[in-house]
Short mmCIF file of C-alpha atoms in Angstrom, two decimals:
data_model
loop_
_atom_site.label_atom_id
_atom_site.label_comp_id
_atom_site.label_asym_id
_atom_site.label_seq_id
_atom_site.Cartn_x
_atom_site.Cartn_y
_atom_site.Cartn_z
CA MET Q 1 83.38 102.61 105.83
CA ARG Q 2 83.16 99.21 108.16
CA GLY Q 3 84.52 95.63 107.02
CA ALA Q 4 87.41 94.86 104.31
CA ARG Q 5 85.00 93.85 102.20
CA SER Q 6 82.56 97.13 101.74
CA ALA Q 7 83.08 100.34 99.98
CA LYS Q 8 81.99 102.43 103.58
CA TRP Q 9 82.36 105.64 104.94
CA VAL Q 10 82.88 104.68 108.57
CA ALA Q 11 80.10 106.41 111.09
CA ILE Q 12 82.70 106.44 113.73
CA ALA Q 13 85.69 108.36 115.40
CA ALA Q 14 87.12 106.00 117.64
CA VAL Q 15 87.10 102.62 115.79
CA VAL Q 16 84.83 100.43 112.80
CA ALA Q 17 83.68 97.49 113.10
CA LEU Q 18 81.98 94.92 111.32
CA GLY Q 19 80.71 91.72 109.84
CA ALA Q 20 81.96 87.77 109.78
CA THR Q 21 85.26 87.59 107.72
CA ALA Q 22 88.13 84.92 107.59
CA CYS Q 23 90.41 87.44 108.81
CA GLY Q 24 92.09 87.18 111.85
CA GLY Q 25 93.88 89.41 114.69
CA GLY Q 26 92.97 91.33 117.70
CA ASP Q 27 93.67 90.91 121.51
CA SER Q 28 94.03 87.83 122.92
CA ASP Q 29 91.66 86.15 125.19
CA SER Q 30 91.64 86.10 129.15
CA LYS Q 31 93.01 83.21 131.14
CA ASP Q 32 89.85 82.88 132.59
CA ASP Q 33 87.66 83.34 129.82
CA SER Q 34 89.32 79.81 127.82
CA LYS Q 35 88.69 77.90 131.24
CA ALA Q 36 84.14 79.17 130.89
CA ALA Q 37 81.64 76.89 129.80
CA VAL Q 38 80.18 77.86 126.26
CA ASP Q 39 76.95 78.10 124.91
CA PRO Q 40 76.86 77.03 121.15
CA ASN Q 41 73.49 78.83 121.00
CA GLY Q 42 74.06 81.75 122.66
CA THR Q 43 73.97 84.88 121.54
CA PHE Q 44 75.15 88.34 121.82
CA THR Q 45 74.42 92.03 121.18
CA VAL Q 46 76.90 94.55 119.07
CA GLU Q 47 76.69 98.33 119.13
CA SER Q 48 75.62 99.64 115.79
CA GLY Q 49 72.93 101.55 114.57
CA GLU Q 50 70.32 102.19 111.74
CA PRO Q 51 71.75 101.46 108.37
CA GLN Q 52 71.23 103.84 105.78
CA ASN Q 53 69.05 102.16 103.24
CA PRO Q 54 67.54 98.71 102.88
CA LEU Q 55 70.41 95.75 103.18
CA GLN Q 56 70.61 94.84 99.43
CA PRO Q 57 74.50 93.65 99.22
CA ALA Q 58 74.81 96.80 96.10
CA ASN Q 59 72.95 99.47 97.88
CA THR Q 60 75.34 99.82 101.04
CA MET Q 61 78.37 102.38 101.39
CA GLU Q 62 78.44 102.62 105.22
CA SER Q 63 79.07 100.66 107.98
CA TYR Q 64 75.99 100.34 109.95
CA GLY Q 65 74.31 98.19 106.58
CA SER Q 66 77.64 96.67 106.09
CA ILE Q 67 78.07 94.80 109.36
CA VAL Q 68 74.54 93.12 108.60
CA ILE Q 69 75.17 92.55 104.70
CA ASN Q 70 78.36 90.62 105.92
CA SER Q 71 76.93 88.68 108.28
CA LEU Q 72 74.27 87.32 106.14
CA PHE Q 73 75.97 87.11 102.54
CA THR Q 74 79.43 85.35 102.06
CA GLY Q 75 80.81 86.02 98.67
CA LEU Q 76 83.60 84.47 95.94
CA VAL Q 77 86.28 85.39 98.51
CA ASP Q 78 88.21 86.70 101.14
CA TYR Q 79 91.14 87.98 102.83
CA ASP Q 80 93.31 86.68 105.57
CA ASP Q 81 95.01 88.90 108.19
CA SER Q 82 98.10 89.22 105.88
CA GLY Q 83 95.74 91.01 103.06
CA LYS Q 84 96.07 87.46 101.42
CA ILE Q 85 93.00 86.23 98.86
CA VAL Q 86 91.19 83.56 100.60
CA LEU Q 87 88.82 81.52 98.27
CA MET Q 88 85.05 81.34 100.17
CA ASN Q 89 81.88 80.54 97.59
CA ALA Q 90 84.33 80.21 95.06
CA GLU Q 91 86.68 76.97 94.32
CA SER Q 92 88.58 78.60 91.99
CA ILE Q 93 89.46 82.06 90.25
CA ASP Q 94 91.25 81.81 87.59
CA THR Q 95 92.62 83.94 84.29
CA THR Q 96 95.85 83.97 81.81
CA ASP Q 97 95.22 87.72 80.84
CA SER Q 98 93.96 89.66 83.87
CA LYS Q 99 91.17 90.25 81.88
CA THR Q 100 89.01 86.97 81.13
CA TYR Q 101 88.16 85.71 84.68
CA THR Q 102 86.65 82.19 84.72
CA VAL Q 103 84.78 81.74 88.31
CA LYS Q 104 83.83 78.41 89.63
CA LEU Q 105 81.88 77.87 93.01
CA LYS Q 106 82.14 75.23 95.53
CA ALA Q 107 79.26 72.79 95.30
CA GLY Q 108 76.46 72.68 98.10
CA TRP Q 109 75.85 75.92 99.16
CA LYS Q 110 72.47 77.07 99.42
CA PHE Q 111 70.48 80.69 100.46
CA HIS Q 112 68.89 80.58 103.31
CA ASP Q 113 65.34 79.57 101.52
CA GLY Q 114 67.46 76.21 100.75
CA THR Q 115 67.58 77.10 97.41
CA PRO Q 116 70.88 76.50 95.65
CA VAL Q 117 73.68 79.31 95.00
CA THR Q 118 74.73 78.40 91.69
CA ALA Q 119 76.59 80.57 88.81
CA GLU Q 120 73.29 82.24 87.40
CA SER Q 121 72.72 83.63 91.36
CA TYR Q 122 76.09 85.91 90.95
CA VAL Q 123 75.53 87.13 87.21
CA LYS Q 124 71.91 87.74 87.48
CA ALA Q 125 72.78 90.13 90.89
CA TRP Q 126 75.49 92.08 89.60
CA ASN Q 127 73.43 92.52 86.04
CA TRP Q 128 70.52 93.72 88.77
CA ALA Q 129 72.81 95.78 90.51
CA ALA Q 130 74.63 97.65 87.37
CA ASN Q 131 71.44 98.54 85.81
CA PRO Q 132 70.89 102.32 87.38
CA ASP Q 133 66.89 101.86 86.85
CA ASN Q 134 67.50 99.97 89.95
CA LYS Q 135 69.20 102.77 92.06
CA GLN Q 136 72.15 100.70 93.34
CA THR Q 137 74.75 103.19 95.25
CA ASN Q 138 77.44 100.84 93.97
CA SER Q 139 76.19 100.26 90.35
CA PHE Q 140 79.55 101.61 89.19
CA TRP Q 141 81.76 98.85 91.16
CA PHE Q 142 80.48 96.81 87.77
CA SER Q 143 81.74 99.27 85.38
CA ASP Q 144 84.97 97.50 84.90
CA ILE Q 145 83.14 94.78 83.06
CA ALA Q 146 82.28 94.67 79.55
CA GLY Q 147 78.90 96.21 78.05
CA TYR Q 148 78.08 98.89 81.32
CA ASP Q 149 78.53 101.51 79.17
CA LYS Q 150 75.32 99.95 77.10
CA VAL Q 151 73.12 99.12 80.78
CA ALA Q 152 74.41 102.42 82.48
CA PRO Q 153 75.65 105.06 79.12
CA GLU Q 154 77.28 108.11 80.52
CA LYS Q 155 74.82 110.19 78.29
CA GLY Q 156 71.66 108.66 76.57
CA LYS Q 157 69.34 105.91 77.13
CA ALA Q 158 70.50 101.80 77.67
CA THR Q 159 70.74 99.86 74.98
CA ALA Q 160 71.07 96.77 76.85
CA THR Q 161 69.85 95.30 80.54
CA GLU Q 162 72.70 92.86 81.26
CA LEU Q 163 76.49 93.17 80.46
CA SER Q 164 78.06 91.33 77.59
CA GLY Q 165 81.02 90.13 79.54
CA LEU Q 166 78.85 88.44 82.47
CA LYS Q 167 78.23 84.94 81.07
CA VAL Q 168 77.08 81.70 82.82
CA VAL Q 169 78.80 78.56 81.55
CA ASP Q 170 76.59 75.84 83.72
CA ASP Q 171 75.18 75.82 87.27
CA THR Q 172 78.70 76.34 89.10
CA THR Q 173 80.85 78.38 86.78
CA PHE Q 174 80.48 81.87 84.83
CA THR Q 175 83.09 84.02 83.25
CA ILE Q 176 83.85 87.51 83.71
CA GLU Q 177 85.12 89.96 80.97
CA LEU Q 178 86.11 92.75 81.64
CA THR Q 179 86.62 95.71 79.11
CA SER Q 180 90.29 96.13 80.23
CA ALA Q 181 92.89 93.99 81.99
CA ILE Q 182 92.79 94.73 85.72
CA PRO Q 183 95.25 92.99 87.42
CA TYR Q 184 94.14 93.28 90.78
CA TYR Q 185 90.32 92.25 90.01
CA GLU Q 186 90.33 89.37 91.95
CA PHE Q 187 90.30 91.41 95.17
CA LYS Q 188 87.58 93.49 94.45
CA LEU Q 189 85.84 90.23 93.79
CA GLY Q 190 85.59 90.43 97.88
CA TYR Q 191 83.18 93.48 98.07
CA GLN Q 192 79.92 92.73 99.02
CA ALA Q 193 78.07 94.38 96.03
CA PHE Q 194 79.46 91.01 94.62
CA SER Q 195 77.34 88.85 96.68
CA PRO Q 196 74.87 86.37 94.94
CA LEU Q 197 71.06 86.75 95.45
CA PRO Q 198 68.04 84.21 95.75
CA GLU Q 199 65.76 83.96 92.69
CA SER Q 200 62.86 85.01 95.82
CA PHE Q 201 65.10 88.61 95.55
CA PHE Q 202 64.00 89.72 92.29
CA LYS Q 203 60.18 89.24 92.74
CA ASP Q 204 60.14 91.65 95.39
CA PRO Q 205 63.39 93.74 95.58
CA LYS Q 206 62.10 96.23 98.21
CA ALA Q 207 60.91 93.36 100.43
CA ALA Q 208 64.06 91.54 100.14
CA GLY Q 209 65.87 94.87 101.23
CA GLU Q 210 63.73 94.46 104.47
CA LYS Q 211 63.97 90.75 105.04
CA PRO Q 212 67.46 90.10 103.27
CA VAL Q 213 67.86 86.05 102.23
CA GLY Q 214 71.81 85.67 102.13
CA ASN Q 215 74.11 82.48 101.56
CA GLY Q 216 75.91 83.64 104.82
CA PRO Q 217 76.61 82.44 108.18
CA TYR Q 218 74.17 84.20 109.41
CA GLN Q 219 70.30 83.88 108.94
CA PHE Q 220 67.84 87.41 109.38
CA VAL Q 221 65.16 87.21 112.07
CA SER Q 222 64.06 90.80 112.22
CA TRP Q 223 64.46 94.54 111.65
CA ASP Q 224 63.26 96.93 114.29
CA HIS Q 225 63.51 100.24 112.63
CA LYS Q 226 65.82 102.13 114.22
CA LYS Q 227 65.96 99.94 117.46
CA ALA Q 228 67.78 96.90 116.53
CA ILE Q 229 68.05 94.08 113.67
CA THR Q 230 68.35 90.38 114.69
CA VAL Q 231 70.23 87.42 113.13
CA LYS Q 232 70.48 84.16 114.18
CA LYS Q 233 73.25 81.15 112.86
CA TYR Q 234 72.69 79.34 110.19
CA ALA Q 235 72.76 75.76 110.50
CA ALA Q 236 73.15 74.99 107.38
CA TYR Q 237 75.97 76.65 106.88
CA THR Q 238 79.00 75.23 104.78
CA GLY Q 239 81.67 78.16 104.51
CA SER Q 240 84.57 77.84 106.48
CA ASN Q 241 83.44 80.31 109.17
CA ALA Q 242 80.64 78.93 110.25
CA ALA Q 243 79.37 80.74 113.83
CA LYS Q 244 80.59 79.71 117.08
CA ASN Q 245 77.81 81.39 118.36
CA GLY Q 246 73.85 81.38 118.17
CA GLY Q 247 73.37 84.55 116.54
CA VAL Q 248 74.18 88.43 116.90
CA VAL Q 249 71.31 91.34 117.73
CA PHE Q 250 72.85 94.77 116.29
CA LYS Q 251 71.38 97.54 118.73
CA ASN Q 252 70.66 100.92 117.97
CA TYR Q 253 72.86 103.77 120.05
CA SER Q 254 72.52 107.40 119.49
CA THR Q 255 75.94 107.80 121.11
CA PRO Q 256 79.34 106.10 121.94
CA GLU Q 257 78.95 107.25 125.48
CA THR Q 258 75.65 105.35 125.86
CA ALA Q 259 76.64 102.37 124.69
CA TYR Q 260 79.69 102.08 127.01
CA GLU Q 261 77.82 102.66 129.81
CA ASP Q 262 75.93 99.14 129.06
CA LEU Q 263 78.65 97.66 128.00
CA LYS Q 264 79.96 98.61 131.53
CA SER Q 265 76.66 97.68 133.18
CA GLY Q 266 76.35 94.37 131.01
CA ASN Q 267 73.56 95.51 128.52
CA LEU Q 268 75.77 95.49 125.70
CA ASP Q 269 78.20 92.59 124.86
CA VAL Q 270 80.63 93.98 122.02
CA ILE Q 271 81.30 98.03 121.57
CA THR Q 272 82.28 98.88 118.66
CA GLN Q 273 83.58 102.06 119.41
CA ILE Q 274 85.06 104.25 122.60
CA ALA Q 275 84.24 107.88 122.84
CA PRO Q 276 86.90 110.54 123.58
CA LYS Q 277 85.72 111.22 127.04
CA ASP Q 278 85.93 107.41 127.88
CA LEU Q 279 89.06 106.79 125.93
CA PRO Q 280 91.45 107.91 129.09
CA VAL Q 281 89.45 105.47 131.61
CA TYR Q 282 88.00 102.29 129.26
CA LYS Q 283 91.72 100.17 129.69
CA THR Q 284 91.38 100.45 133.22
CA ASP Q 285 88.05 99.89 133.43
CA LEU Q 286 87.87 96.72 130.96
CA GLY Q 287 91.42 95.22 131.21
CA ASP Q 288 91.66 92.59 129.55
CA ARG Q 289 88.64 92.92 127.59
CA ALA Q 290 89.96 96.25 126.14
CA ILE Q 291 90.55 96.33 122.25
CA ASP Q 292 93.53 98.82 120.96
CA GLN Q 293 95.24 97.69 117.69
CA ALA Q 294 95.78 99.47 114.47
CA TYR Q 295 93.53 98.53 111.34
CA SER Q 296 93.94 99.77 108.06
CA ALA Q 297 91.53 103.33 108.00
CA ILE Q 298 91.76 106.59 107.28
CA GLN Q 299 90.08 109.62 108.62
CA SER Q 300 89.94 113.14 106.60
CA ILE Q 301 88.27 116.08 105.51
CA VAL Q 302 87.07 116.54 102.39
CA PRO Q 303 86.02 119.61 100.40
CA ALA Q 304 82.38 119.85 98.87
CA PHE Q 305 84.20 120.94 94.92
CA TYR Q 306 80.34 121.01 93.76
CA ASN Q 307 79.88 123.56 95.93
CA LYS Q 308 80.84 127.41 95.06
CA GLN Q 309 83.10 128.19 97.32
CA TRP Q 310 85.80 125.26 96.50
CA LYS Q 311 84.61 124.57 92.85
CA ASP Q 312 88.08 126.63 91.50
CA ILE Q 313 89.91 126.88 94.25
CA ASP Q 314 93.43 126.53 94.15
CA PRO Q 315 95.19 123.90 95.65
CA LYS Q 316 97.21 125.74 97.78
CA VAL Q 317 94.76 126.80 100.06
CA LEU Q 318 93.44 123.65 101.27
CA GLN Q 319 97.33 123.26 101.77
CA GLY Q 320 97.07 125.83 104.20
CA LEU Q 321 93.97 124.74 105.82
CA SER Q 322 96.05 121.30 105.85
CA MET Q 323 99.35 122.48 107.78
CA ALA Q 324 97.06 124.61 110.40
CA ILE Q 325 95.87 121.25 111.73
CA ASP Q 326 98.41 120.41 114.75
CA ARG Q 327 97.73 116.32 114.41
CA ASP Q 328 100.28 115.63 116.95
CA THR Q 329 98.63 117.38 119.52
CA ILE Q 330 94.63 116.40 118.74
CA THR Q 331 96.18 112.73 118.68
CA LYS Q 332 97.56 112.97 121.79
CA THR Q 333 95.23 115.22 123.62
CA VAL Q 334 91.40 114.72 122.15
CA LEU Q 335 91.67 111.03 121.27
CA GLN Q 336 94.24 110.53 123.40
CA GLY Q 337 96.74 108.62 121.80
CA THR Q 338 94.43 106.37 119.77
CA ARG Q 339 95.44 107.60 116.35
CA GLU Q 340 98.55 108.32 114.44
CA PRO Q 341 99.27 111.18 112.58
CA ALA Q 342 98.55 110.23 108.45
CA THR Q 343 101.46 111.45 106.06
CA GLY Q 344 99.16 110.13 103.31
CA TRP Q 345 95.93 109.64 101.74
CA VAL Q 346 96.24 105.45 101.11
CA ALA Q 347 95.79 103.58 105.06
CA LYS Q 348 98.35 101.73 106.34
CA GLY Q 349 98.27 97.57 106.12
CA VAL Q 350 97.34 97.76 101.97
CA LEU Q 351 99.61 96.74 99.08
CA GLY Q 352 101.21 100.30 98.33
CA TYR Q 353 101.27 101.94 101.28
CA GLN Q 354 103.87 104.64 101.35
CA GLU Q 355 105.44 106.97 104.08
CA ASN Q 356 105.39 110.47 104.26
CA VAL Q 357 103.99 110.88 100.66
CA ALA Q 358 102.34 114.27 101.45
CA GLY Q 359 105.21 115.71 102.46
CA ASP Q 360 104.96 118.88 104.47
CA VAL Q 361 101.52 119.28 103.97
CA THR Q 362 100.11 117.14 106.65
CA LYS Q 363 102.66 119.09 109.06
CA TYR Q 364 101.99 121.95 111.27
CA ASP Q 365 103.32 124.80 110.43
CA PRO Q 366 100.83 128.02 111.02
CA THR Q 367 103.49 130.51 109.62
CA LYS Q 368 103.22 128.09 105.80
CA ALA Q 369 100.12 127.61 106.34
CA LYS Q 370 98.67 131.69 106.52
CA GLU Q 371 101.33 132.22 103.03
CA LEU Q 372 99.85 128.90 101.33
CA ILE Q 373 96.07 130.64 101.47
CA LYS Q 374 97.26 133.63 100.88
CA GLU Q 375 98.70 132.86 97.67
CA GLY Q 376 96.31 130.58 97.13
CA GLY Q 377 93.76 133.78 96.83
CA GLY Q 378 92.14 132.74 100.28
CA VAL Q 379 89.61 130.96 101.73
CA PRO Q 380 86.38 132.39 99.84
CA GLY Q 381 84.04 133.96 102.78
CA ASN Q 382 87.50 133.42 105.29
CA SER Q 383 85.14 131.06 106.94
CA ILE Q 384 84.80 126.64 106.78
CA THR Q 385 82.55 124.16 108.53
CA ILE Q 386 83.26 120.75 109.14
CA GLN Q 387 80.14 118.35 108.67
CA TYR Q 388 79.95 115.26 111.05
CA ASN Q 389 77.74 113.30 112.30
CA THR Q 390 77.18 113.56 115.82
CA ASP Q 391 76.37 110.06 116.87
CA GLY Q 392 80.36 108.94 115.96
CA GLY Q 393 82.11 110.55 118.93
CA HIS Q 394 83.61 113.09 116.38
CA LYS Q 395 82.11 115.86 117.85
CA GLU Q 396 85.36 116.92 120.59
CA TRP Q 397 88.18 116.64 117.32
CA VAL Q 398 86.29 118.43 114.67
CA GLU Q 399 85.89 121.03 117.28
CA ALA Q 400 89.92 121.14 118.38
CA VAL Q 401 90.52 121.11 114.43
CA CYS Q 402 88.31 123.87 113.64
CA ASN Q 403 89.81 125.54 116.80
CA SER Q 404 93.54 124.84 115.49
CA ILE Q 405 92.48 126.21 111.97
CA THR Q 406 91.15 129.73 112.84
CA ASN Q 407 94.07 129.86 115.42
CA ALA Q 408 96.90 129.18 113.00
CA THR Q 409 95.27 131.43 110.28
CA GLY Q 410 92.61 133.61 111.19
CA VAL Q 411 90.29 131.47 108.75
CA LYS Q 412 86.57 131.19 110.72
CA CYS Q 413 86.12 127.25 111.34
CA ALA Q 414 82.41 126.08 112.53
CA THR Q 415 81.04 122.67 113.11
CA ASP Q 416 78.63 121.67 111.39
CA PRO Q 417 76.50 118.72 112.79
CA LYS Q 418 74.04 116.20 111.69
CA ALA Q 419 71.97 114.22 113.91
CA ASP Q 420 72.85 111.09 112.73
CA PHE Q 421 75.17 108.71 110.28
CA GLN Q 422 72.33 108.26 107.61
CA ALA Q 423 71.54 111.99 107.80
CA ASP Q 424 74.83 112.68 107.45
CA LEU Q 425 75.41 110.43 104.17
CA ASP Q 426 72.30 111.73 103.04
CA ALA Q 427 73.48 115.15 102.98
CA ARG Q 428 76.86 114.14 101.00
CA ASP Q 429 74.56 111.90 98.64
CA ALA Q 430 72.24 114.89 97.91
CA HIS Q 431 75.27 117.29 97.30
CA GLU Q 432 73.66 119.39 100.34
CA VAL Q 433 77.71 119.58 102.03
CA LYS Q 434 77.10 123.56 103.36
CA SER Q 435 81.60 123.59 103.06
CA MET Q 436 83.12 120.36 103.89
CA TYR Q 437 82.88 117.21 105.77
CA ARG Q 438 84.66 114.41 107.58
CA GLY Q 439 85.34 111.41 105.84
CA GLY Q 440 86.40 108.12 107.04
CA TRP Q 441 87.08 105.42 104.65
CA VAL Q 442 88.07 101.81 105.89
CA LEU Q 443 89.72 98.85 102.92
CA ASP Q 444 87.21 97.20 100.92
CA TYR Q 445 90.37 95.29 99.66
CA PRO Q 446 93.80 95.52 100.92
CA VAL Q 447 95.22 97.47 98.13
CA ASN Q 448 96.40 100.68 97.54
CA ALA Q 449 93.71 101.35 94.26
CA ASN Q 450 90.60 101.05 97.09
CA PHE Q 451 91.80 104.68 98.78
CA ILE Q 452 92.63 106.36 95.70
CA ARG Q 453 90.50 104.77 92.31
CA ASP Q 454 87.31 104.22 94.77
CA LEU Q 455 87.19 107.52 96.37
CA TYR Q 456 88.77 110.21 93.64
CA GLY Q 457 88.16 109.23 90.42
CA SER Q 458 85.83 111.66 88.80
CA LYS Q 459 83.12 108.65 88.34
CA SER Q 460 83.48 106.44 91.50
CA SER Q 461 80.56 105.68 93.69
CA GLY Q 462 82.44 106.83 96.82
CA ASN Q 463 83.49 110.44 95.24
CA THR Q 464 80.73 112.39 97.23
CA SER Q 465 82.58 115.52 97.01
CA GLY Q 466 82.61 116.11 93.24
CA PHE Q 467 86.47 116.14 92.90
CA SER Q 468 87.43 115.99 89.12
CA ASN Q 469 90.87 115.93 87.72
CA LYS Q 470 91.90 114.53 84.11
CA THR Q 471 95.89 114.11 85.39
CA ILE Q 472 94.25 111.88 88.38
CA ASP Q 473 91.97 109.93 86.20
CA GLU Q 474 94.57 109.53 83.42
CA GLY Q 475 96.92 108.04 86.35
CA ILE Q 476 94.07 105.67 87.94
CA ALA Q 477 93.38 104.57 84.00
CA ALA Q 478 97.41 103.70 83.82
CA ALA Q 479 97.15 101.97 86.36
CA ASP Q 480 94.42 99.82 86.15
CA SER Q 481 95.87 98.82 82.84
CA ALA Q 482 99.12 97.69 83.82
CA THR Q 483 100.28 94.19 83.28
CA SER Q 484 100.68 92.64 86.75
CA LEU Q 485 99.62 93.64 90.24
CA ASP Q 486 103.15 94.57 91.37
CA GLU Q 487 103.20 97.00 88.19
CA SER Q 488 99.48 98.31 89.50
CA VAL Q 489 100.16 98.81 92.62
CA LYS Q 490 103.17 101.27 91.62
CA LYS Q 491 101.21 103.09 89.18
CA TYR Q 492 98.47 103.69 91.97
CA GLN Q 493 101.58 105.18 94.28
CA GLU Q 494 102.70 107.59 91.64
CA VAL Q 495 98.65 108.76 91.38
CA GLU Q 496 98.88 108.87 95.67
CA LYS Q 497 102.38 111.37 94.96
CA GLU Q 498 100.05 113.46 92.46
CA PHE Q 499 97.65 113.96 95.91
CA VAL Q 500 99.54 117.14 96.61
CA ASN Q 501 99.54 118.89 94.00
CA VAL Q 502 95.63 118.22 93.50
CA MET Q 503 93.91 118.25 97.20
CA PRO Q 504 91.35 115.97 96.44
CA SER Q 505 90.96 116.20 100.37
CA ILE Q 506 92.76 116.67 103.93
CA PRO Q 507 94.23 113.80 105.26
CA LEU Q 508 94.14 113.59 109.54
CA TRP Q 509 95.01 110.00 110.58
CA TYR Q 510 94.99 106.81 110.82
CA TYR Q 511 92.45 104.67 112.50
CA LYS Q 512 93.10 102.51 115.21
CA VAL Q 513 90.33 100.25 116.89
CA ASN Q 514 89.73 101.10 120.84
CA ALA Q 515 87.27 98.49 121.37
CA GLY Q 516 85.02 96.28 124.06
CA TYR Q 517 83.41 93.16 125.63
CA SER Q 518 81.52 92.11 128.52
CA GLU Q 519 82.11 89.54 130.72
CA LYS Q 520 79.23 87.65 128.97
CA VAL Q 521 81.61 86.46 125.82
CA SER Q 522 84.98 85.46 124.98
CA GLY Q 523 86.95 85.03 121.42
CA VAL Q 524 86.49 88.74 120.54
CA LYS Q 525 89.11 89.30 117.92
CA PHE Q 526 89.34 92.23 115.15
CA GLY Q 527 90.60 91.83 111.45
CA GLN Q 528 92.66 94.16 109.44
CA ASP Q 529 89.90 95.82 108.26
CA GLY Q 530 88.57 97.06 111.79
CA ASP Q 531 85.75 94.71 111.98
CA PRO Q 532 84.93 92.15 115.16
CA ILE Q 533 85.16 88.79 113.92
CA LEU Q 534 81.66 88.31 114.78
CA THR Q 535 81.88 84.05 114.06
CA GLY Q 536 84.71 83.31 116.77
CA VAL Q 537 82.48 84.92 119.60
CA GLN Q 538 81.83 82.51 122.04
CA VAL Q 539 78.91 83.44 124.72
CA LYS Q 540 79.43 81.95 128.34
CA LYS Q 541 76.95 79.67 129.73
#
């Protein structure tokens, strides 16, 4: 979903946009912007939607919740615009073997209720999130830590309630022991599930999910469900990304078309997506206030491998369906050149990205497509559906993909629209997808593992399709146990090369940020993660 630090499914077709980060990038401001007087306490609005779950850091795996979580919480690390680690709440993170890490916190950090952020704030939060009794969607992100198998065993009852690999040394120091060495583990610590929690959270987690208390640049104000979430600048924030504005209102919109009309009329300040129908005109409409840049996310079509249609499918069938999709034409016409056809499963801009790893499988070839589908035994029922959320600007391209598949192969293809992103995700989580679903994934950390292990590992929380392959799992394990970051990245590249033979999904195209902002604000920039840097936005007087 959105944000550099959250394992997220992307809600929208045209752009993903999230919370405050240390990332840079994006279009420069117009000359008039630089001369305008600024109100440091001014507030602005951002287009968004209703979060799927309560606002708990480990319970969010989609863009609408992540945008709020990332504004309210600051974790141990973040990333700069080149993908390098930037220490945030951490003073240092040291390891000699990539298995045991010592974390020292910066002194003086406080939660928004005035209580200090301590080592216990992290350790207790992670133990709570890992415990399956607390039903956090991102529990599996803690599975690398020693003792997870006792807290969340695959079979039988739990024999522990705390991870043995977490130890508090003193108020500002704790250690992390992994079950085995992972050379890229420090990158993972930027993910929002690893946020600290105040003591008040544990007294009433449900209430905390409605009125979260964080340690980030913004403080929670209110949540008017299905209408808006409001946050304000936290005046006592000591981080390097303090807000240059007074706060943000995340406004819910049912369609990107409606949001765009509000932007043009001055009733919305930052739009995070431009609907396909408005792509041909938004640069003319907005001028210097239009955003168009690449970022690290990928769109795909994912079979529901748990249902009868795909359970024992020959990968040749999926290869054929992939070759029946005319990506070049769809990206140039329906998406107005705002996407680049994908040639693999890892998004551009992350460590380990490799070109053309899918070979011919992502090239349009109707003749070969029909041959592969026939060799694989055909599409069960000779019919598929593609599930998508109607509030994200996907209708046009999903219809175009369906038409391409049917015209090329004769396989019937229909759309399966869900009212909003929450309904779409709920159907995936409940394993109620009828055939296939559209999947958009943005980096959580800038390493190829995030697009491989976290989506297609058999036990990974981002794996909502039921895909499971022993060879892939063994390759993932080998990459995780590599002796260096470079070696791990290379081993993950080998895993991606194997994807073409098993087809865990059908990659479509790489995302770009196509967004815009009103005349009321300046300093609107987007990072490598496709997120607007909320703290850098300035509101004109």
